[in-house]
Coordinates of C-alpha atoms and ligand atoms in Angstrom, one line a residue:
M1 CA -29.4 6.2 -18.2
A2 CA -30.1 3.8 -15.3
K3 CA -27.5 3.7 -12.6
I4 CA -25.3 0.7 -12.1
Q5 CA -26.5 -1.4 -9.2
M6 CA -24.4 -2.9 -6.4
K7 CA -25.1 -5.9 -4.2
T8 CA -22.8 -5.8 -1.2
P9 CA -21.8 -2.4 0.2
L10 CA -18.2 -1.3 0.3
V11 CA -16.7 -0.3 3.6
E12 CA -16.0 3.4 3.1
M13 CA -13.3 5.0 5.3
D14 CA -13.3 8.8 5.0
G15 CA -10.1 10.6 6.0
D16 CA -8.4 14.0 6.4
E17 CA -7.3 17.3 4.8
M18 CA -6.9 17.6 1.0
T19 CA -7.6 13.9 0.4
R20 CA -11.0 14.3 2.2
I21 CA -11.8 17.2 -0.1
M22 CA -10.9 15.1 -3.1
W23 CA -12.9 12.1 -1.7
K24 CA -16.1 14.2 -1.8
L25 CA -15.4 15.6 -5.3
I26 CA -14.7 12.1 -6.7
K27 CA -17.9 10.7 -5.2
E28 CA -20.0 13.5 -6.5
N29 CA -18.5 13.8 -9.9
L30 CA -17.2 10.4 -10.9
L31 CA -19.2 7.8 -8.9
E32 CA -22.7 8.8 -7.8
P33 CA -23.9 10.0 -11.2
Y34 CA -23.3 6.5 -12.6
I35 CA -23.6 4.1 -9.7
D36 CA -26.2 3.5 -7.1
L37 CA -23.3 3.6 -4.7
K38 CA -23.7 1.4 -1.7
T39 CA -21.3 1.9 1.2
E40 CA -21.1 1.5 4.9
Y41 CA -19.6 4.9 5.9
Y42 CA -17.0 5.3 8.6
D43 CA -15.6 8.7 9.3
L44 CA -11.9 8.2 10.1
G45 CA -11.3 12.0 10.0
L46 CA -9.1 12.8 13.0
K47 CA -11.8 14.8 14.7
H48 CA -14.2 11.9 14.7
R49 CA -11.5 9.4 15.6
D50 CA -10.9 11.5 18.7
E51 CA -14.6 11.8 19.5
T52 CA -15.0 8.1 19.4
Q53 CA -11.7 7.3 21.3
D54 CA -10.5 5.7 18.0
Q55 CA -13.3 3.1 18.2
V56 CA -14.4 4.1 14.7
T57 CA -11.1 2.8 13.3
I58 CA -11.7 -0.5 15.0
D59 CA -15.3 -0.6 13.8
A60 CA -14.2 0.1 10.3
A61 CA -11.6 -2.7 10.3
N62 CA -14.2 -5.1 11.7
A63 CA -16.7 -4.1 9.1
T64 CA -14.1 -5.0 6.5
K65 CA -13.9 -8.5 8.0
R66 CA -17.7 -8.7 7.6
L67 CA -18.1 -7.2 4.1
G68 CA -14.7 -8.1 2.6
V69 CA -13.8 -5.0 0.7
A70 CA -12.9 -1.5 1.9
V71 CA -11.8 1.8 0.4
K72 CA -9.8 4.2 2.5
C73 CA -9.0 7.8 2.3
A74 CA -5.6 9.0 3.6
T75 CA -5.7 9.9 7.3
I76 CA -3.5 11.9 9.6
T77 CA -1.3 9.9 11.9
P78 CA -1.1 12.3 14.8
N79 CA 2.2 13.6 16.3
A80 CA 2.7 16.2 19.0
T81 CA 1.9 19.1 16.6
R82 CA -1.4 17.4 15.5
V83 CA -2.4 16.8 19.1
K84 CA -2.3 20.6 19.7
E85 CA -3.8 21.5 16.3
Y86 CA -6.8 19.2 16.8
N87 CA -6.9 19.5 20.6
L88 CA -6.8 15.7 20.8
H89 CA -7.5 13.6 23.9
Q90 CA -4.5 11.4 23.0
M91 CA -1.9 10.8 20.4
W92 CA -3.9 8.2 18.6
K93 CA -2.0 5.4 16.8
S94 CA -1.7 5.2 13.0
P95 CA -5.1 4.1 11.6
N96 CA -3.3 2.0 9.0
G97 CA -1.4 0.2 11.8
T98 CA -4.6 -0.4 13.7
I99 CA -6.4 -1.7 10.6
R100 CA -3.4 -3.9 9.6
A101 CA -3.2 -5.4 13.1
I102 CA -6.9 -6.5 12.9
L103 CA -6.9 -7.7 9.2
D104 CA -3.3 -9.0 9.1
G105 CA -1.8 -9.2 5.6
T106 CA 0.5 -7.6 3.1
V107 CA 0.5 -4.2 1.4
F108 CA 1.0 -4.3 -2.4
R109 CA 2.0 -1.0 -4.1
T110 CA 1.9 -0.7 -7.8
P111 CA 2.7 2.3 -10.0
I112 CA 0.1 3.5 -12.4
I113 CA 1.7 3.7 -15.9
V114 CA 0.6 6.6 -18.1
K115 CA 1.9 7.9 -21.4
G116 CA 3.9 11.1 -20.9
I117 CA 5.2 10.2 -17.5
E118 CA 8.2 8.0 -18.2
P119 CA 10.0 5.9 -15.7
V120 CA 13.6 6.9 -15.2
V121 CA 14.6 3.3 -15.9
T122 CA 14.1 3.2 -19.6
T123 CA 13.6 -0.6 -19.8
W124 CA 10.6 -0.6 -17.5
K125 CA 7.5 -1.1 -19.7
K126 CA 5.2 -2.7 -17.1
P127 CA 4.6 -1.8 -13.5
I128 CA 6.6 -3.5 -10.7
T129 CA 4.5 -4.2 -7.6
I130 CA 6.3 -4.2 -4.3
A131 CA 4.9 -6.5 -1.6
R132 CA 6.3 -5.6 1.8
H133 CA 6.3 -7.8 4.8
A134 CA 4.7 -5.7 7.6
Y135 CA 5.9 -7.6 10.7
G136 CA 9.1 -7.8 12.7
D137 CA 12.8 -7.6 11.9
V138 CA 14.4 -4.2 12.6
Y139 CA 10.9 -2.6 13.2
R140 CA 10.4 -4.7 16.3
D141 CA 14.0 -4.9 17.4
V142 CA 15.7 -4.3 20.7
E143 CA 19.0 -2.5 20.8
M144 CA 21.8 -1.9 23.3
R145 CA 24.7 0.5 23.5
I146 CA 27.7 -1.4 24.8
P147 CA 29.8 1.0 26.9
G148 CA 33.0 -1.1 27.3
P149 CA 34.6 -4.5 27.6
G150 CA 32.2 -7.5 28.2
K151 CA 30.5 -10.4 26.6
V152 CA 27.1 -10.2 24.8
E153 CA 25.2 -13.4 24.2
L154 CA 21.8 -14.5 22.7
V155 CA 20.0 -16.6 25.2
Y156 CA 16.9 -18.7 24.5
T157 CA 15.1 -19.9 27.7
P158 CA 12.5 -22.5 26.5
E159 CA 9.4 -23.2 28.6
K160 CA 10.6 -26.8 28.7
G161 CA 14.1 -28.2 28.0
E162 CA 17.6 -26.8 27.9
E163 CA 18.7 -23.2 27.6
Q164 CA 20.5 -22.3 24.4
R165 CA 23.3 -19.6 24.1
V166 CA 25.3 -18.2 21.3
L167 CA 28.0 -15.6 21.7
I168 CA 27.3 -12.4 19.7
H169 CA 30.6 -10.7 20.5
D170 CA 33.2 -10.5 23.2
F171 CA 33.7 -6.8 23.3
D172 CA 37.0 -5.3 24.4
E173 CA 35.9 -1.8 23.5
P174 CA 32.6 0.1 23.2
G175 CA 30.0 -0.8 20.5
V176 CA 26.4 -1.5 19.8
V177 CA 24.2 -4.6 19.5
E178 CA 20.7 -5.3 18.1
G179 CA 18.3 -8.2 18.5
M180 CA 15.4 -8.9 16.2
H181 CA 12.9 -11.6 15.5
N182 CA 10.2 -12.9 13.2
L183 CA 7.5 -15.6 13.4
D184 CA 7.0 -18.6 11.1
A185 CA 3.2 -17.9 11.1
S186 CA 3.8 -14.3 10.0
I187 CA 6.2 -15.3 7.2
E188 CA 3.8 -18.0 6.1
S189 CA 0.8 -15.7 5.8
F190 CA 3.1 -13.2 4.0
A191 CA 4.1 -15.9 1.5
R192 CA 0.5 -16.9 0.9
S193 CA -0.6 -13.3 0.3
C194 CA 2.2 -12.8 -2.2
F195 CA 1.5 -16.0 -4.2
S196 CA -2.3 -15.3 -4.1
F197 CA -1.7 -11.8 -5.4
G198 CA 0.6 -13.1 -8.2
L199 CA -2.0 -15.7 -9.3
Q200 CA -4.9 -13.3 -9.2
N201 CA -3.1 -10.6 -11.1
K202 CA -1.3 -13.0 -13.4
R203 CA 2.2 -11.8 -12.4
D204 CA 5.4 -13.7 -11.7
V205 CA 6.6 -13.5 -8.1
W206 CA 10.2 -12.6 -7.2
F207 CA 11.5 -12.9 -3.6
A208 CA 14.9 -11.9 -2.5
S209 CA 16.8 -11.9 0.8
K210 CA 20.3 -12.2 2.0
D211 CA 20.4 -15.9 2.9
T212 CA 24.0 -16.4 2.0
I213 CA 25.0 -14.1 4.9
S214 CA 22.0 -14.6 7.2
K215 CA 22.1 -18.4 7.1
I216 CA 19.4 -19.1 9.7
Y217 CA 17.2 -16.0 9.7
D218 CA 16.9 -15.1 6.0
Y219 CA 17.2 -18.7 5.1
R220 CA 14.0 -19.4 7.1
F221 CA 12.2 -16.9 4.9
K222 CA 13.5 -18.6 1.8
D223 CA 12.6 -22.0 3.0
I224 CA 9.1 -21.1 4.1
F225 CA 8.4 -19.4 0.7
Q226 CA 9.7 -22.4 -1.2
E227 CA 7.7 -24.9 0.9
I228 CA 4.4 -23.0 0.6
Y229 CA 5.0 -22.5 -3.1
N230 CA 5.6 -26.1 -3.8
K231 CA 2.7 -27.4 -1.7
E232 CA 0.0 -24.9 -2.4
Y233 CA 0.7 -22.8 -5.5
K234 CA 3.2 -24.4 -7.9
A235 CA 0.5 -26.3 -9.9
D236 CA -1.7 -23.2 -10.3
F237 CA 1.3 -21.0 -11.2
E238 CA 2.4 -23.5 -13.9
K239 CA -1.2 -23.8 -15.3
N240 CA -1.2 -20.0 -15.7
G241 CA 2.3 -19.8 -17.2
L242 CA 3.7 -18.0 -14.1
T243 CA 6.9 -18.5 -12.2
Y244 CA 8.2 -18.0 -8.7
F245 CA 11.8 -16.9 -8.6
Y246 CA 14.1 -16.6 -5.6
T247 CA 17.4 -14.8 -5.8
L248 CA 19.8 -12.8 -3.6
I249 CA 18.7 -9.3 -2.9
D250 CA 21.8 -7.8 -4.6
D251 CA 21.1 -9.9 -7.7
A252 CA 17.4 -8.9 -7.6
V253 CA 18.3 -5.2 -7.6
A254 CA 20.7 -5.6 -10.5
R255 CA 18.2 -7.6 -12.5
I256 CA 15.3 -5.2 -11.8
M257 CA 17.2 -2.3 -13.4
K258 CA 17.5 -4.2 -16.6
S259 CA 14.0 -5.8 -16.6
E260 CA 10.9 -4.7 -18.4
G261 CA 8.9 -5.0 -15.1
G262 CA 5.5 -6.7 -14.8
F263 CA 6.2 -8.9 -11.7
V264 CA 5.6 -8.8 -8.0
W265 CA 8.7 -8.0 -6.0
T266 CA 8.3 -9.5 -2.6
C267 CA 10.5 -7.8 0.0
K268 CA 11.3 -8.3 3.7
N269 CA 10.2 -5.5 5.9
Y270 CA 13.2 -3.2 5.6
D271 CA 13.9 -3.9 2.0
G272 CA 10.3 -3.1 1.2
D273 CA 10.4 0.1 3.1
V274 CA 13.4 1.4 1.2
M275 CA 12.7 -0.1 -2.2
S276 CA 9.1 1.1 -2.4
D277 CA 10.2 4.7 -2.1
M278 CA 12.9 4.2 -4.8
L279 CA 10.4 2.5 -7.1
S280 CA 7.6 5.1 -6.7
S281 CA 10.0 7.9 -7.4
A282 CA 11.6 6.1 -10.3
F283 CA 8.2 5.4 -11.9
G284 CA 7.1 9.0 -11.6
S285 CA 5.1 10.1 -8.6
L286 CA 3.6 9.0 -5.3
A287 CA 0.3 10.2 -6.6
L288 CA 0.5 7.6 -9.4
M289 CA 0.8 4.7 -7.0
T290 CA -2.0 2.3 -5.9
S291 CA -1.9 0.5 -2.6
V292 CA -3.9 -2.5 -1.4
L293 CA -3.8 -4.5 1.8
V294 CA -4.5 -8.1 1.1
S295 CA -5.3 -10.2 4.1
P296 CA -4.6 -14.0 4.1
H297 CA -8.3 -14.4 5.1
G298 CA -9.5 -12.8 1.9
Y299 CA -10.2 -9.2 2.9
Y300 CA -9.1 -6.3 0.8
E301 CA -8.5 -2.6 1.7
Y302 CA -7.7 -0.2 -1.1
E303 CA -6.1 3.2 -0.6
A304 CA -3.8 5.8 -2.2
A305 CA -0.1 5.4 -1.3
H306 CA 0.3 9.1 -0.4
G307 CA -0.7 11.0 2.7
T308 CA -3.3 13.8 3.2
V309 CA -1.2 16.4 1.3
Q310 CA -1.3 18.8 4.1
R311 CA 0.5 21.8 2.5
H312 CA -2.1 21.9 -0.3
Y313 CA -4.9 21.7 2.3
Y314 CA -3.7 24.8 4.1
R315 CA -3.6 26.6 0.8
Y316 CA -7.1 25.4 0.1
L317 CA -8.3 26.7 3.5
K318 CA -6.9 30.1 2.7
G319 CA -9.0 30.1 -0.5
E320 CA -6.0 29.7 -2.8
E321 CA -6.3 27.5 -5.9
T322 CA -4.8 24.0 -5.4
S323 CA -3.7 21.5 -8.0
T324 CA -3.7 18.2 -6.1
N325 CA -3.5 14.9 -8.0
S326 CA -6.6 12.7 -7.3
V327 CA -5.4 9.7 -9.5
A328 CA -4.3 7.4 -6.7
T329 CA -7.5 8.1 -4.7
I330 CA -9.7 7.4 -7.9
F331 CA -7.8 4.2 -8.4
A332 CA -8.4 3.2 -4.8
W333 CA -12.2 3.5 -5.6
T334 CA -11.9 1.6 -8.9
G335 CA -9.8 -1.1 -7.3
A336 CA -12.4 -1.6 -4.5
L337 CA -15.4 -1.5 -7.0
R338 CA -13.7 -4.0 -9.3
K339 CA -13.0 -6.4 -6.4
R340 CA -16.6 -6.0 -5.2
A341 CA -17.8 -6.6 -8.8
E342 CA -15.7 -9.7 -9.0
L343 CA -17.0 -11.1 -5.7
D344 CA -20.6 -10.3 -6.4
G345 CA -20.5 -11.2 -10.1
L346 CA -21.4 -7.7 -11.4
K347 CA -20.0 -7.3 -14.9
N348 CA -21.2 -3.8 -15.5
L349 CA -19.7 -2.6 -12.3
A350 CA -16.3 -4.1 -13.3
A351 CA -16.7 -2.4 -16.7
F352 CA -17.4 0.9 -15.1
A353 CA -14.2 0.6 -13.0
D354 CA -12.2 0.0 -16.2
K355 CA -13.8 2.9 -17.9
L356 CA -13.1 5.3 -15.1
E357 CA -9.5 4.3 -15.0
K358 CA -9.2 4.7 -18.8
A359 CA -10.9 8.1 -18.6
T360 CA -8.4 9.2 -15.9
L361 CA -5.4 8.1 -17.9
A362 CA -6.8 9.6 -21.1
T363 CA -7.2 12.9 -19.4
I364 CA -3.5 13.0 -18.5
E365 CA -2.5 11.8 -21.9
S366 CA -4.5 14.6 -23.5
G367 CA -2.2 17.0 -21.7
R368 CA -4.6 18.0 -18.9
M369 CA -3.1 17.2 -15.5
T370 CA -2.2 18.5 -12.0
G371 CA 0.9 20.5 -11.1
D372 CA 2.9 17.5 -9.8
L373 CA 2.7 16.0 -13.2
T374 CA 3.2 19.1 -15.4
R375 CA 6.6 19.3 -13.7
I376 CA 7.7 15.9 -14.9
T377 CA 5.8 15.1 -18.0
K378 CA 7.4 14.6 -21.4
L379 CA 4.2 15.7 -23.2
P380 CA 4.5 19.0 -25.1
N381 CA 2.4 22.0 -23.7
P382 CA 0.8 20.3 -20.7
Q383 CA -2.1 22.2 -19.1
K384 CA -2.0 22.6 -15.3
L385 CA -5.5 22.1 -13.9
S386 CA -6.9 22.8 -10.4
T387 CA -7.9 19.9 -8.2
E388 CA -11.5 20.3 -9.1
K389 CA -11.1 21.1 -12.8
F390 CA -8.9 18.0 -13.2
I391 CA -11.8 15.8 -11.8
K392 CA -14.3 17.6 -14.0
A393 CA -12.0 16.9 -17.1
I394 CA -12.0 13.2 -16.2
R395 CA -15.8 13.4 -16.0
E396 CA -15.9 14.7 -19.6
E397 CA -13.7 11.8 -20.7
L398 CA -15.8 9.3 -18.7
D399 CA -19.1 10.6 -20.3
K400 CA -17.6 9.9 -23.7
R401 CA -17.2 6.3 -22.7
M402 CA -20.5 5.7 -20.9
Ligands
LIG1 P1 2.0 13.5 1.8 O1 0.6 13.8 2.2 O2 2.1 12.2 0.9 O3 2.6 14.7 1.0 C1 4.0 14.9 0.8 C2 4.2 15.8 -0.4 O4 4.1 15.1 -1.6 C3 3.1 16.9 -0.6 O5 3.3 18.0 0.2 C4 3.2 17.1 -2.1 O6 4.3 17.9 -2.4 C5 3.4 15.7 -2.6 N1 2.1 15.0 -2.8 C6 1.7 13.9 -2.2 N2 0.6 13.4 -2.7 C7 0.2 14.3 -3.7 C8 -0.9 14.4 -4.5 N3 -1.9 13.5 -4.5 N4 -0.9 15.4 -5.4 C9 0.1 16.3 -5.5 N5 1.2 16.3 -4.7 C10 1.2 15.3 -3.8 O7 2.9 13.2 3.0 P2 3.2 14.1 4.3 O8 3.1 15.6 4.0 O9 4.4 13.6 4.9 O10 2.0 13.8 5.3 C11 0.8 14.5 5.5 C12 -0.1 13.7 6.4 O11 -0.5 12.5 5.8 C13 0.5 13.4 7.8 O12 -0.3 13.7 8.8 C14 0.7 11.8 7.7 O13 0.4 11.3 9.0 C15 -0.4 11.4 6.7 N6 -0.1 10.2 6.0 C16 -1.1 9.3 5.8 C17 -0.9 8.2 5.0 C18 -2.1 7.2 4.9 O14 -3.1 7.5 5.4 N7 -1.9 6.2 4.1 C19 0.3 7.9 4.4 C20 1.4 8.9 4.6 C21 1.1 10.0 5.3 P3 4.3 19.5 -2.6 O15 3.8 20.1 -1.3 O16 5.7 19.8 -2.9 O17 3.4 19.8 -3.8
LIG2 MG1 9.9 4.4 3.7

């Protein structure tokens, strides 16, 4: 059979540890036999990041600006232990942080739904996507311990015009204060990313904050979302039978527990951090979660939501058998290939991405899965496969469909 042709290459960002092992297995077994795979390869493995003084991460992000679509393997964010382990020149920053700073945008995380792995919330029938704002609030705050009596104020000193002050608290005993900020431009691009994602994926968009209590700060988010929706998206949403819905965060949480899912839940930075962990565990597993960075300029970067699965890698290095779940990494590839197919008008490439996803889910539904899933599945007699045998089993399912 002739291989499927591509037009524009994908930006391929290789990574670390167990996910790097799976990356190669996926390419060799599930992609290269079927596709004339075109990629521009960047090795973001920690060793090569160190050798290039992290320039490779910057180059990979810039390549994504040029080519539009990237697929990324999980990478180590070094800490002190890693600096020793890899004998690093420096404690390099998080690659995801570096890439996000260059591309700007919002990360969307969506659970992969598969028969046999049931969400703990029984009403959830469709995936709920979390969109998390990735700038500001408590993540860029300044804090102060107040040792004793005294006045604390917020002071704005404008370049021109009069100073503004508000009293935070007149302390007569020790305490703490915190100052945080956000930017209209960042909130605007967040809103646009969320509405565009909703439109493209035909999903309603929910946004929630605490504007009844935070009457200026959170209210600004609410206002900007509504303004951008009305001006730029309302007509298209209505044409597609979609809605935008704003509510208080407490109300959102209560409703979500009774909903059937299927929408995009747009969260402020802290809410998104906390709620995405809750959602992924409630849906089943971090290894069944896709993640895509959507920039307001139209660039896309697909990855798995989990890390490099270090503990499994050390077992692999000792020659022990591992059973690491490759589903989220496979879906990073299919997501990127499908987007590339859409942009380049390549129907058979898009069809291939669909088939590979179906083959992956069919493998699990047939009872063949990795150890993280055998522990939680409702299917009778699940068979625990090794990392490699699971990928080989998917290949059998894929061949049936090709
Ligand atoms: P992790 O790699 O996500 O793994 C945490 C644990 O979750 C694993 O030890 C494993 O549990 C389970 N797990 C995660 N993914 C799995 C999979 N595909 N299949 C089976 N089990 C899976 O997080 P971490 O151990 O905290 O971090 C390891 C490294 O990854 C760190 O260096 C961190 O910097 C990096 N990281 C990178 C990214 C990214 O690039 N996007 C994100 C997060 C973390 P058991 O061991 O109990 O089986
Ligand atoms: Mg978190």
